mmCIF file of C-alpha atoms (C1' of nucleotides) in Angstrom:
data_model
loop_
_atom_site.group_PDB
_atom_site.id
_atom_site.type_symbol
_atom_site.label_atom_id
_atom_site.label_comp_id
_atom_site.label_asym_id
_atom_site.label_seq_id
_atom_site.Cartn_x
_atom_site.Cartn_y
_atom_site.Cartn_z
ATOM 1 C CA MET A 640 -27.842 16.776 5.369
ATOM 2 C CA GLY A 641 -28.512 13.998 2.951
ATOM 3 C CA HIS A 642 -26.914 13.306 -0.408
ATOM 4 C CA HIS A 643 -27.881 15.624 -3.188
ATOM 5 C CA CYS A 644 -29.524 12.595 -4.786
ATOM 6 C CA CYS A 645 -31.999 12.176 -1.949
ATOM 7 C CA THR A 646 -32.420 15.485 -0.275
ATOM 8 C CA LYS A 647 -36.024 15.447 -1.398
ATOM 9 C CA GLN A 648 -36.842 12.323 0.480
ATOM 10 C CA LYS A 649 -36.734 11.579 4.181
ATOM 11 C CA VAL A 650 -33.854 9.183 4.611
ATOM 12 C CA LYS A 651 -32.683 7.185 7.498
ATOM 13 C CA ARG A 652 -28.973 7.125 8.305
ATOM 14 C CA GLY A 653 -26.668 5.181 10.497
ATOM 15 C CA LEU A 654 -26.405 1.474 10.964
ATOM 16 C CA TRP A 655 -28.619 -0.838 9.043
ATOM 17 C CA SER A 656 -31.110 -2.997 10.900
ATOM 18 C CA PRO A 657 -31.533 -6.696 9.994
ATOM 19 C CA GLU A 658 -34.946 -5.867 8.670
ATOM 20 C CA GLU A 659 -33.588 -3.306 6.243
ATOM 21 C CA ASP A 660 -30.909 -5.743 5.205
ATOM 22 C CA GLU A 661 -33.521 -8.309 4.490
ATOM 23 C CA LYS A 662 -35.558 -5.895 2.431
ATOM 24 C CA LEU A 663 -32.589 -4.891 0.362
ATOM 25 C CA ILE A 664 -31.376 -8.432 -0.172
ATOM 26 C CA LYS A 665 -34.848 -9.554 -1.161
ATOM 27 C CA HIS A 666 -35.288 -6.733 -3.600
ATOM 28 C CA ILE A 667 -31.918 -7.125 -5.256
ATOM 29 C CA THR A 668 -32.175 -10.852 -5.365
ATOM 30 C CA ASN A 669 -35.512 -10.632 -7.080
ATOM 31 C CA HIS A 670 -35.127 -7.585 -9.311
ATOM 32 C CA GLY A 671 -31.388 -6.596 -9.400
ATOM 33 C CA HIS A 672 -30.463 -3.169 -8.274
ATOM 34 C CA GLY A 673 -30.952 -1.421 -11.658
ATOM 35 C CA CYS A 674 -30.742 2.309 -10.956
ATOM 36 C CA TRP A 675 -29.667 2.622 -7.368
ATOM 37 C CA SER A 676 -31.597 5.824 -6.833
ATOM 38 C CA SER A 677 -34.765 3.926 -7.421
ATOM 39 C CA VAL A 678 -33.887 0.992 -5.156
ATOM 40 C CA PRO A 679 -35.000 2.514 -1.872
ATOM 41 C CA LYS A 680 -38.519 3.249 -3.069
ATOM 42 C CA LEU A 681 -38.918 -0.087 -4.820
ATOM 43 C CA ALA A 682 -37.423 -1.996 -1.854
ATOM 44 C CA GLY A 683 -39.529 -0.035 0.661
ATOM 45 C CA LEU A 684 -36.544 1.501 2.437
ATOM 46 C CA GLU A 685 -36.169 4.988 3.899
ATOM 47 C CA ARG A 686 -32.599 5.154 2.677
ATOM 48 C CA CYS A 687 -30.924 7.018 -0.130
ATOM 49 C CA GLY A 688 -29.796 4.949 -3.191
ATOM 50 C CA LYS A 689 -26.197 5.684 -2.397
ATOM 51 C CA SER A 690 -26.571 4.150 1.057
ATOM 52 C CA CYS A 691 -28.313 1.107 -0.408
ATOM 53 C CA ARG A 692 -25.512 0.668 -2.870
ATOM 54 C CA LEU A 693 -22.852 0.899 -0.184
ATOM 55 C CA ARG A 694 -24.666 -1.498 2.018
ATOM 56 C CA TRP A 695 -25.054 -3.981 -0.750
ATOM 57 C CA ILE A 696 -21.488 -3.730 -2.117
ATOM 58 C CA ASN A 697 -19.723 -3.701 1.161
ATOM 59 C CA TYR A 698 -21.794 -5.955 3.296
ATOM 60 C CA LEU A 699 -24.762 -7.851 1.790
ATOM 61 C CA ARG A 700 -23.339 -9.098 -1.526
ATOM 62 C CA PRO A 701 -23.317 -12.918 -1.445
ATOM 63 C CA ASP A 702 -19.893 -13.278 -2.891
ATOM 64 C CA LEU A 703 -18.193 -11.410 -0.163
ATOM 65 C CA ARG A 704 -15.576 -13.131 1.854
ATOM 66 C CA ARG A 705 -15.953 -12.243 5.469
ATOM 67 C CA GLY A 706 -13.540 -12.772 8.317
ATOM 68 C CA SER A 707 -10.085 -11.676 8.987
ATOM 69 C CA PHE A 708 -7.490 -11.198 6.360
ATOM 70 C CA THR A 709 -5.063 -13.961 5.766
ATOM 71 C CA GLU A 710 -1.321 -13.476 5.737
ATOM 72 C CA HIS A 711 -1.370 -13.977 1.957
ATOM 73 C CA GLU A 712 -3.994 -11.327 1.562
ATOM 74 C CA GLU A 713 -2.019 -8.995 3.743
ATOM 75 C CA ARG A 714 1.060 -9.515 1.654
ATOM 76 C CA THR A 715 -0.880 -8.881 -1.526
ATOM 77 C CA ILE A 716 -2.277 -5.612 -0.139
ATOM 78 C CA ILE A 717 1.262 -4.385 0.725
ATOM 79 C CA ASP A 718 2.599 -5.411 -2.645
ATOM 80 C CA VAL A 719 -0.088 -3.699 -4.587
ATOM 81 C CA HIS A 720 -0.214 -0.720 -2.368
ATOM 82 C CA ARG A 721 3.426 -0.136 -3.014
ATOM 83 C CA ILE A 722 2.709 0.113 -6.680
ATOM 84 C CA LEU A 723 -0.693 1.834 -6.722
ATOM 85 C CA GLY A 724 -0.856 3.756 -3.449
ATOM 86 C CA ASN A 725 -4.262 4.379 -1.845
ATOM 87 C CA ARG A 726 -6.231 3.086 -4.807
ATOM 88 C CA TRP A 727 -8.288 0.791 -2.683
ATOM 89 C CA ALA A 728 -10.717 -0.263 -5.368
ATOM 90 C CA GLN A 729 -7.796 -1.346 -7.624
ATOM 91 C CA ILE A 730 -6.170 -3.164 -4.702
ATOM 92 C CA ALA A 731 -9.438 -4.884 -3.781
ATOM 93 C CA LYS A 732 -9.573 -6.315 -7.310
ATOM 94 C CA HIS A 733 -6.572 -8.470 -6.425
ATOM 95 C CA LEU A 734 -8.466 -9.880 -3.457
ATOM 96 C CA PRO A 735 -11.496 -11.853 -4.483
ATOM 97 C CA GLY A 736 -14.397 -11.328 -2.138
ATOM 98 C CA ARG A 737 -12.887 -8.287 -0.482
ATOM 99 C CA THR A 738 -14.194 -4.701 -0.896
ATOM 100 C CA ASP A 739 -12.257 -1.518 -1.187
ATOM 101 C CA ASN A 740 -13.679 -0.339 2.031
ATOM 102 C CA GLU A 741 -12.589 -3.469 3.820
ATOM 103 C CA VAL A 742 -9.105 -3.224 2.367
ATOM 104 C CA LYS A 743 -8.887 0.415 3.319
ATOM 105 C CA ASN A 744 -10.001 -0.214 6.841
ATOM 106 C CA PHE A 745 -7.608 -3.093 7.237
ATOM 107 C CA TRP A 746 -4.810 -0.906 5.946
ATOM 108 C CA ASN A 747 -5.573 1.918 8.291
ATOM 109 C CA SER A 748 -6.194 -0.149 11.311
ATOM 110 C CA CYS A 749 -3.529 -2.790 10.946
ATOM 111 C CA ILE A 750 -1.003 -2.764 8.148
ATOM 112 C CA LYS A 751 -0.216 0.940 8.453
ATOM 113 C CA LYS A 752 0.776 0.510 12.081
ATOM 114 C CA LYS A 753 2.856 -2.532 11.308
ATOM 115 C CA LEU A 754 4.826 -0.721 8.680
ATOM 116 C CA ILE A 755 5.391 2.273 10.874
ATOM 117 C CA ALA A 756 6.584 -0.023 13.647
ATOM 118 C CA GLN A 757 9.018 -1.451 11.148
ATOM 119 C CA GLY A 758 10.352 2.019 10.351
ATOM 120 C CA LEU A 759 8.669 2.230 6.991
ATOM 121 C CA ASP A 760 6.567 5.016 5.732
ATOM 122 C CA PRO A 761 3.194 3.492 4.859
ATOM 123 C CA ASN A 762 2.627 5.966 2.164
ATOM 124 C CA THR A 763 5.830 5.430 0.266
ATOM 125 C CA HIS A 764 7.069 2.128 1.707
ATOM 126 C CA ASN A 765 10.406 3.773 2.083
ATOM 127 C CA LEU A 766 12.339 3.996 5.261
ATOM 128 C CA LEU A 767 11.172 6.724 7.567
ATOM 129 C CA SER A 768 13.476 9.541 8.270
ATOM 130 C CA PRO A 769 14.428 9.840 11.895
ATOM 131 C CA HIS A 770 12.068 12.644 12.724
ATOM 132 C CA GLN A 771 9.221 10.722 11.204
ATOM 133 C CA ILE A 772 9.783 7.663 13.255
ATOM 134 C CA PRO A 773 7.383 7.473 16.112
ATOM 135 C CA VAL A 774 8.684 7.019 19.576
ATOM 136 C CA LEU A 775 8.776 3.275 19.425
ATOM 137 C CA ASN A 776 7.686 1.384 22.392
ATOM 138 C CA ALA A 777 10.404 0.425 24.705
ATOM 139 C CA ASN A 778 9.419 -3.201 24.676
ATOM 140 C CA ASN A 779 10.220 -3.378 20.981
ATOM 141 C CA SER A 780 13.608 -1.823 21.186
ATOM 142 C CA LYS A 781 15.455 -4.080 23.522
ATOM 143 C CA ASN A 782 17.257 -5.862 20.634
ATOM 144 C CA ILE A 783 18.143 -2.623 18.902
ATOM 145 C CA ASP A 784 21.039 -0.534 19.576
ATOM 146 C CA SER A 785 19.482 2.837 18.951
ATOM 147 C CA THR A 786 22.909 4.484 19.157
ATOM 148 C CA LYS A 787 24.075 2.590 16.095
ATOM 149 C CA PRO A 788 22.950 4.047 12.800
ATOM 150 C CA VAL A 789 21.449 1.670 10.385
ATOM 151 C CA PHE A 790 22.490 3.842 7.485
ATOM 152 C CA SER A 791 25.397 6.092 7.062
ATOM 153 C CA ILE A 792 26.911 7.979 4.206
ATOM 154 C CA ILE A 793 30.602 7.957 3.610
ATOM 155 C CA ASN A 794 31.989 11.021 2.049
ATOM 156 C CA ASN A 795 34.640 9.820 -0.262
ATOM 157 C CA THR A 796 36.744 12.927 -0.091
ATOM 158 C CA SER A 797 36.842 13.325 3.647
ATOM 159 C CA SER A 798 36.253 9.754 4.598
ATOM 160 C CA GLN A 799 34.007 11.014 7.264
ATOM 161 C CA THR A 800 30.909 9.099 8.096
ATOM 162 C CA LYS A 801 27.774 11.121 8.435
ATOM 163 C CA ASP A 802 24.846 9.472 10.013
ATOM 164 C CA VAL A 803 21.794 10.136 8.082
ATOM 165 C CA LYS A 804 19.321 7.554 9.282
ATOM 166 C CA LYS A 805 18.611 5.838 12.449
ATOM 167 C CA VAL A 806 15.755 3.505 11.896
ATOM 168 C CA GLN A 807 14.285 0.471 13.394
ATOM 169 C CA PRO A 808 15.147 -2.620 11.437
ATOM 170 C CA PHE A 809 12.709 -3.770 8.964
ATOM 171 C CA ARG A 810 11.344 -7.179 9.858
ATOM 172 C CA PRO A 811 9.366 -8.858 7.233
ATOM 173 C CA HIS A 812 6.913 -11.272 8.693
ATOM 174 C CA LEU A 813 7.566 -13.881 6.112
ATOM 175 C CA ASN A 814 8.991 -17.215 6.679
ATOM 176 C CA ALA A 815 12.611 -17.352 5.661
ATOM 177 C CA ASN A 816 12.034 -19.644 2.783
ATOM 178 C CA ASP A 817 9.096 -18.009 1.290
ATOM 179 C CA HIS A 818 9.310 -17.847 -2.519
ATOM 180 C CA GLY A 819 12.467 -19.902 -2.383
ATOM 181 C CA MET A 820 14.464 -17.037 -1.079
ATOM 182 C CA ASN A 821 16.367 -16.462 1.995
ATOM 183 C CA HIS A 822 14.651 -13.517 3.520
ATOM 184 C CA ASN A 823 16.835 -12.198 6.209
ATOM 185 C CA LEU A 824 16.139 -9.101 8.093
ATOM 186 C CA TYR A 825 17.303 -5.576 7.705
ATOM 187 C CA GLU A 826 19.293 -4.892 10.743
ATOM 188 C CA ASN A 827 22.862 -4.270 9.839
ATOM 189 C CA SER A 828 24.352 -1.119 8.728
ATOM 190 C CA LEU A 829 24.216 -0.159 5.199
ATOM 191 C CA THR A 830 26.838 2.199 4.132
ATOM 192 C CA HIS A 831 26.769 3.835 0.787
ATOM 193 C CA GLN A 832 29.341 5.618 -1.228
ATOM 194 C CA SER A 833 28.239 9.026 -2.217
ATOM 195 C CA SER A 834 29.899 11.722 -4.242
ATOM 196 C CA ASN A 835 32.485 11.567 -6.988
ATOM 197 C CA LEU A 836 31.895 8.007 -7.735
ATOM 198 C CA ASN A 837 34.098 6.413 -10.264
ATOM 199 C CA TYR A 838 34.196 2.935 -11.510
ATOM 200 C CA GLU A 839 36.058 1.671 -8.568
ATOM 201 C CA ASP A 840 33.845 3.397 -6.136
ATOM 202 C CA TYR A 841 30.891 1.904 -7.773
ATOM 203 C CA ASN A 842 32.278 -1.483 -7.729
ATOM 204 C CA LEU A 843 33.124 -0.976 -4.087
ATOM 205 C CA VAL A 844 29.612 -0.066 -3.361
ATOM 206 C CA LEU A 845 28.365 -3.232 -5.004
ATOM 207 C CA LYS A 846 30.975 -5.567 -3.762
ATOM 208 C CA ASN A 847 32.602 -4.501 -0.584
ATOM 209 C CA ASP A 848 30.985 -1.525 0.982
ATOM 210 C CA VAL A 849 27.997 -3.281 2.372
ATOM 211 C CA LYS A 850 28.301 -6.050 4.735
ATOM 212 C CA TYR A 851 26.225 -8.931 5.504
ATOM 213 C CA ASP A 852 26.210 -10.155 9.012
ATOM 214 C CA GLN A 853 24.862 -13.519 9.277
ATOM 215 C CA SER A 854 25.176 -13.602 12.942
ATOM 216 C CA THR A 855 22.568 -10.869 13.425
ATOM 217 C CA LEU A 856 20.508 -11.924 10.490
ATOM 218 C CA GLY A 857 21.514 -8.725 8.884
ATOM 219 C CA PHE A 858 20.191 -7.825 5.495
ATOM 220 C CA SER A 859 22.465 -5.678 3.514
ATOM 221 C CA SER A 860 22.874 -4.551 -0.068
ATOM 222 C CA GLN A 861 25.337 -7.235 -0.725
ATOM 223 C CA HIS A 862 22.739 -9.674 0.247
ATOM 224 C CA LEU A 863 20.202 -7.972 -1.852
ATOM 225 C CA VAL A 864 22.469 -8.386 -4.792
ATOM 226 C CA GLU A 865 22.753 -12.029 -4.178
ATOM 227 C CA SER A 866 19.253 -12.881 -3.180
ATOM 228 C CA THR A 867 17.046 -10.615 -5.107
ATOM 229 C CA LYS A 868 17.727 -8.749 -8.246
ATOM 230 C CA MET A 869 20.006 -5.807 -8.003
ATOM 231 C CA PRO A 870 19.118 -2.779 -9.992
ATOM 232 C CA MET A 871 22.019 -3.634 -12.129
ATOM 233 C CA LEU A 872 19.654 -6.106 -13.734
ATOM 234 C CA LEU A 873 17.900 -3.494 -15.736
ATOM 235 C CA PRO A 874 15.607 -4.107 -18.658
ATOM 236 C CA LEU A 875 17.152 -3.718 -21.971
ATOM 237 C CA SER A 876 16.831 -0.208 -23.172
ATOM 238 C CA SER A 877 17.010 0.985 -26.752
ATOM 239 C CA SER A 878 17.577 4.473 -25.485
ATOM 240 C CA SER A 879 21.126 5.788 -25.550
ATOM 241 C CA GLN A 880 20.126 8.362 -23.007
ATOM 242 C CA PRO A 881 21.542 7.514 -19.636
ATOM 243 C CA LEU A 882 18.841 7.026 -17.051
ATOM 244 C CA ASP A 883 19.111 8.569 -13.710
ATOM 245 C CA PHE A 884 19.354 6.007 -11.033
ATOM 246 C CA GLY A 885 15.848 6.401 -9.811
ATOM 247 C CA THR A 886 14.438 6.001 -13.282
ATOM 248 C CA ALA A 887 16.600 3.070 -13.807
ATOM 249 C CA MET A 888 15.395 1.545 -10.628
ATOM 250 C CA GLN A 889 11.818 2.113 -11.489
ATOM 251 C CA SER A 890 12.352 0.672 -14.878
ATOM 252 C CA TRP A 891 13.991 -2.325 -13.327
ATOM 253 C CA ALA A 892 11.304 -2.793 -10.791
ATOM 254 C CA ALA A 893 8.678 -2.534 -13.477
ATOM 255 C CA ASN A 894 10.221 -5.107 -15.718
ATOM 256 C CA SER A 895 11.757 -7.648 -13.395
ATOM 257 C CA ASP A 896 10.049 -10.828 -12.846
ATOM 258 C CA LEU A 897 9.856 -10.540 -9.147
ATOM 259 C CA GLY A 898 8.457 -13.858 -8.569
ATOM 260 C CA GLU A 899 11.705 -15.530 -9.458
ATOM 261 C CA ALA A 900 14.693 -15.616 -7.224
ATOM 262 C CA PHE A 901 18.064 -15.016 -8.609
ATOM 263 C CA GLU A 902 20.506 -17.737 -7.747
ATOM 264 C CA PRO A 903 24.063 -16.677 -8.224
ATOM 265 C CA ALA A 904 25.317 -19.986 -7.144
ATOM 266 C CA ARG A 905 23.982 -21.547 -10.321
ATOM 267 C CA ARG A 906 25.371 -18.907 -12.595
ATOM 268 C CA PRO A 907 28.561 -17.733 -11.049
ATOM 269 C CA GLU A 908 30.065 -16.467 -14.312
ATOM 270 C CA ALA A 909 27.004 -14.412 -15.018
ATOM 271 C CA TYR A 910 26.915 -13.180 -11.535
ATOM 272 C CA GLN A 911 30.456 -11.986 -11.764
ATOM 273 C CA GLU A 912 29.614 -10.246 -14.962
ATOM 274 C CA MET A 913 26.746 -8.602 -13.349
ATOM 275 C CA LEU A 914 29.023 -6.998 -10.887
ATOM 276 C CA GLN A 915 31.289 -5.530 -13.530
ATOM 277 C CA PRO A 916 29.759 -2.345 -14.715
ATOM 278 C CA THR A 917 31.691 -0.274 -17.146
ATOM 279 C CA MET A 918 31.822 3.453 -17.461
ATOM 280 C CA VAL A 919 30.195 5.275 -20.413
ATOM 281 C CA GLY A 920 30.747 8.900 -20.079
ATOM 282 C CA GLN A 921 29.136 9.785 -16.788
ATOM 283 C CA GLY A 922 27.049 6.758 -16.900
ATOM 284 C CA VAL A 923 27.515 3.231 -15.908
ATOM 285 C CA VAL A 924 26.382 0.579 -18.214
ATOM 286 C CA ALA A 925 24.382 -1.879 -16.341
ATOM 287 C CA GLN A 926 25.452 -5.218 -17.435
ATOM 288 C CA GLY A 927 24.300 -8.617 -16.383
ATOM 289 C CA LEU A 928 21.585 -11.004 -16.546
ATOM 290 C CA ASP A 929 18.199 -10.570 -18.161
ATOM 291 C CA LEU A 930 16.426 -12.511 -15.499
ATOM 292 C CA ARG A 931 13.239 -12.660 -17.507
ATOM 293 C CA GLY A 932 15.010 -14.417 -20.357
ATOM 294 C CA GLY A 933 17.566 -16.047 -18.174
ATOM 295 C CA GLY A 934 20.351 -14.981 -20.571
ATOM 296 C CA VAL A 935 23.229 -12.585 -20.233
ATOM 297 C CA VAL A 936 22.362 -9.118 -21.230
ATOM 298 C CA GLN A 937 24.248 -8.028 -24.352
ATOM 299 C CA SER A 938 23.226 -4.482 -24.464
ATOM 300 C CA GLN A 939 22.755 -2.335 -21.497
ATOM 301 C CA THR A 940 20.938 0.423 -19.886
ATOM 302 C CA ASN A 941 22.966 3.400 -18.895
ATOM 303 C CA VAL A 942 22.727 4.475 -15.313
ATOM 304 C CA ASP A 943 23.675 7.997 -14.633
ATOM 305 C CA MET A 944 25.900 7.732 -11.715
ATOM 306 C CA GLY A 945 25.896 11.440 -11.342
ATOM 307 C CA SER A 946 22.730 11.085 -9.437
ATOM 308 C CA PHE A 947 24.694 9.485 -6.724
ATOM 309 C CA ASP A 948 26.281 12.804 -5.964
ATOM 310 C CA GLY A 949 25.431 14.226 -2.652
ATOM 311 C CA CYS A 950 23.812 10.877 -2.042
ATOM 312 C CA ASN A 951 20.777 11.791 -3.882
ATOM 313 C CA ILE A 952 20.617 8.245 -4.830
ATOM 314 C CA ASP A 953 17.446 7.082 -3.427
ATOM 315 C CA LEU A 954 18.485 4.264 -1.228
ATOM 316 C CA GLU A 955 14.952 4.300 0.131
ATOM 317 C CA PHE A 956 13.485 3.858 -3.340
ATOM 318 C CA MET A 957 15.960 1.106 -4.025
ATOM 319 C CA GLU A 958 14.812 -0.739 -0.960
ATOM 320 C CA ALA A 959 11.247 -0.052 -1.740
ATOM 321 C CA ALA A 960 11.728 -1.382 -5.208
ATOM 322 C CA LEU A 961 13.430 -4.457 -3.874
ATOM 323 C CA MET A 962 10.741 -5.039 -1.368
ATOM 324 C CA PRO A 963 8.260 -6.755 -3.626
ATOM 325 C CA THR A 964 10.553 -9.729 -3.809
ATOM 326 C CA MET A 965 9.887 -10.225 -0.180
ATOM 327 C CA TYR A 966 6.196 -9.943 -0.293
ATOM 328 C CA THR A 967 5.196 -10.602 -3.784
ATOM 329 C CA ASN A 968 2.599 -13.084 -4.618
ATOM 330 C CA VAL A 969 1.685 -11.454 -7.949
ATOM 331 C CA GLY A 970 3.404 -13.048 -10.875
ATOM 332 C CA SER A 971 5.221 -9.937 -11.839
ATOM 333 C CA LEU A 972 4.892 -6.196 -11.648
ATOM 334 C CA ASP A 973 4.400 -6.169 -15.354
ATOM 335 C CA GLN A 974 1.342 -8.160 -14.891
ATOM 336 C CA LEU A 975 0.259 -5.963 -12.103
ATOM 337 C CA ALA A 976 0.662 -2.906 -14.140
ATOM 338 C CA TRP A 977 -1.432 -4.358 -16.912
ATOM 339 C CA ASP A 978 -4.037 -5.407 -14.429
ATOM 340 C CA CYS A 979 -4.329 -1.993 -13.149
ATOM 341 C CA ASN A 980 -4.690 -0.208 -16.410
ATOM 342 C "C1'" DA B 292 -17.445 -2.790 38.620
ATOM 343 C "C1'" DA B 293 -17.037 1.168 36.135
ATOM 344 C "C1'" DA B 294 -14.790 4.670 33.641
ATOM 345 C "C1'" DA B 295 -11.419 5.723 30.248
ATOM 346 C "C1'" DC B 296 -9.142 4.560 26.420
ATOM 347 C "C1'" DA B 297 -8.026 1.904 22.086
ATOM 348 C "C1'" DT B 298 -9.373 -0.559 18.144
ATOM 349 C "C1'" DA B 299 -11.968 -2.276 14.212
ATOM 350 C "C1'" DC B 300 -15.058 -1.508 10.937
ATOM 351 C "C1'" DA B 301 -19.498 0.190 9.095
ATOM 352 C "C1'" DA B 302 -21.227 4.153 7.131
ATOM 353 C "C1'" DC B 303 -21.172 8.871 5.413
ATOM 354 C "C1'" DC B 304 -19.447 12.768 2.748
ATOM 355 C "C1'" DG B 305 -17.615 15.219 -1.000
ATOM 356 C "C1'" DC B 306 -15.590 15.019 -5.197
ATOM 357 C "C1'" DA B 307 -14.681 13.488 -9.889
ATOM 358 C "C1'" DC B 308 -15.917 11.160 -13.785
ATOM 359 C "C1'" DC B 309 -19.109 9.370 -17.315
ATOM 360 C "C1'" DC B 310 -22.896 9.616 -20.090
ATOM 361 C "C1'" DG B 311 -27.239 11.057 -21.942
ATOM 362 C "C1'" DT B 312 -29.931 15.099 -23.025
ATOM 363 C "C1'" DT C 1106 -21.094 22.887 -25.042
ATOM 364 C "C1'" DA C 1107 -23.356 22.968 -20.766
ATOM 365 C "C1'" DC C 1108 -25.940 20.698 -17.501
ATOM 366 C "C1'" DG C 1109 -27.666 17.168 -14.429
ATOM 367 C "C1'" DG C 1110 -28.179 12.432 -12.837
ATOM 368 C "C1'" DG C 1111 -25.921 8.269 -11.669
ATOM 369 C "C1'" DT C 1112 -21.963 5.999 -10.070
ATOM 370 C "C1'" DG C 1113 -17.404 5.005 -8.118
ATOM 371 C "C1'" DC C 1114 -13.766 6.203 -5.193
ATOM 372 C "C1'" DG C 1115 -11.004 7.796 -1.293
ATOM 373 C "C1'" DG C 1116 -10.971 10.300 3.025
ATOM 374 C "C1'" DT C 1117 -13.200 10.846 7.220
ATOM 375 C "C1'" DT C 1118 -16.395 10.153 10.979
ATOM 376 C "C1'" DG C 1119 -19.233 7.500 14.058
ATOM 377 C "C1'" DT C 1120 -20.154 3.628 16.781
ATOM 378 C "C1'" DA C 1121 -19.809 -0.921 18.770
ATOM 379 C "C1'" DT C 1122 -16.703 -3.728 21.080
ATOM 380 C "C1'" DG C 1123 -12.632 -4.935 23.489
ATOM 381 C "C1'" DT C 1124 -8.968 -3.720 26.763
ATOM 382 C "C1'" DT C 1125 -6.791 -1.299 30.389
ATOM 383 C "C1'" DT C 1126 -6.696 1.261 34.532
#
DNA sequence: AAAACATACAACCGCACCCGT
DNA sequence: TACGGGTGCGGTTGTATGTTT
């Protein structure tokens, strides 16, 4: 069955021969493609217009960049995919000379598997839940103590620790000093306070609860605070409505200049201030630096800490939102969002 | 050496959207 | 407004090639 546009004609399918390629190139070079449905006839091809278009766009176009993807391109794909999902055509626009088909194939054949092997859901870029994690090859697990949970939730009231995640550590393939940041690896346990958070709890979450283990190159929330831009660094909001944590995170991720590393060592006072949220009703006022402007935020975005209850806080989202700082090579997500609209 | 299996990628298919009639 | 042609896009399939057994 051919395409509806060419059912009337006898069309050839399957791989293109060099002769067919030559005919198509010659025709388009001399006359342009015009209306694709008329190309086969004019070019002397027994193909449908759709097939000609695809062949030209994906393979014959002179401005195509052939060859394997560079690490830089790979990072760009991951970055943009995180924001856009499977919008291959949009993603390909960020990679000059690459086609949507090429990007899609590369994703499916390579990147997807890498992310899964790293314990990340390739669709959401979040950590996979235990049942989603494939039986990882034994070779890869020798450095990993699978009996040790990577994540746990501490129930404040009972002080019991409930294991909720057991994932392979995420291992970004970047060099440690990419983008001027110290990209260590996720490996260490992240613990997170859950229900009945009060100010102290929240502070504890930020300051003390999560540990960074240099010896194992652990990557913890504390380190995230220091090396990237914690969701505390929210864009200024004119809204008096408290945002739920997820919304706040999204807002933060969409407005942060992710290409710039935060350096607490240079601004210790501001850094301290960043870690001092105050309560407003049920919300916590996010207070700290406006990294885009480089100044201390005077007004704040309310973060509804109620959404921490039952640990509905999306730690996965938080990590996903932070991830661009590891991979990013787009100037900012703002820019990206504009590019894609 | 050959069969089985895995991988990469080219190509196809169906759907949605746009635009002119 | 409805319809049909053209186009673009994302998912899926098919096939060539490489690797393992």
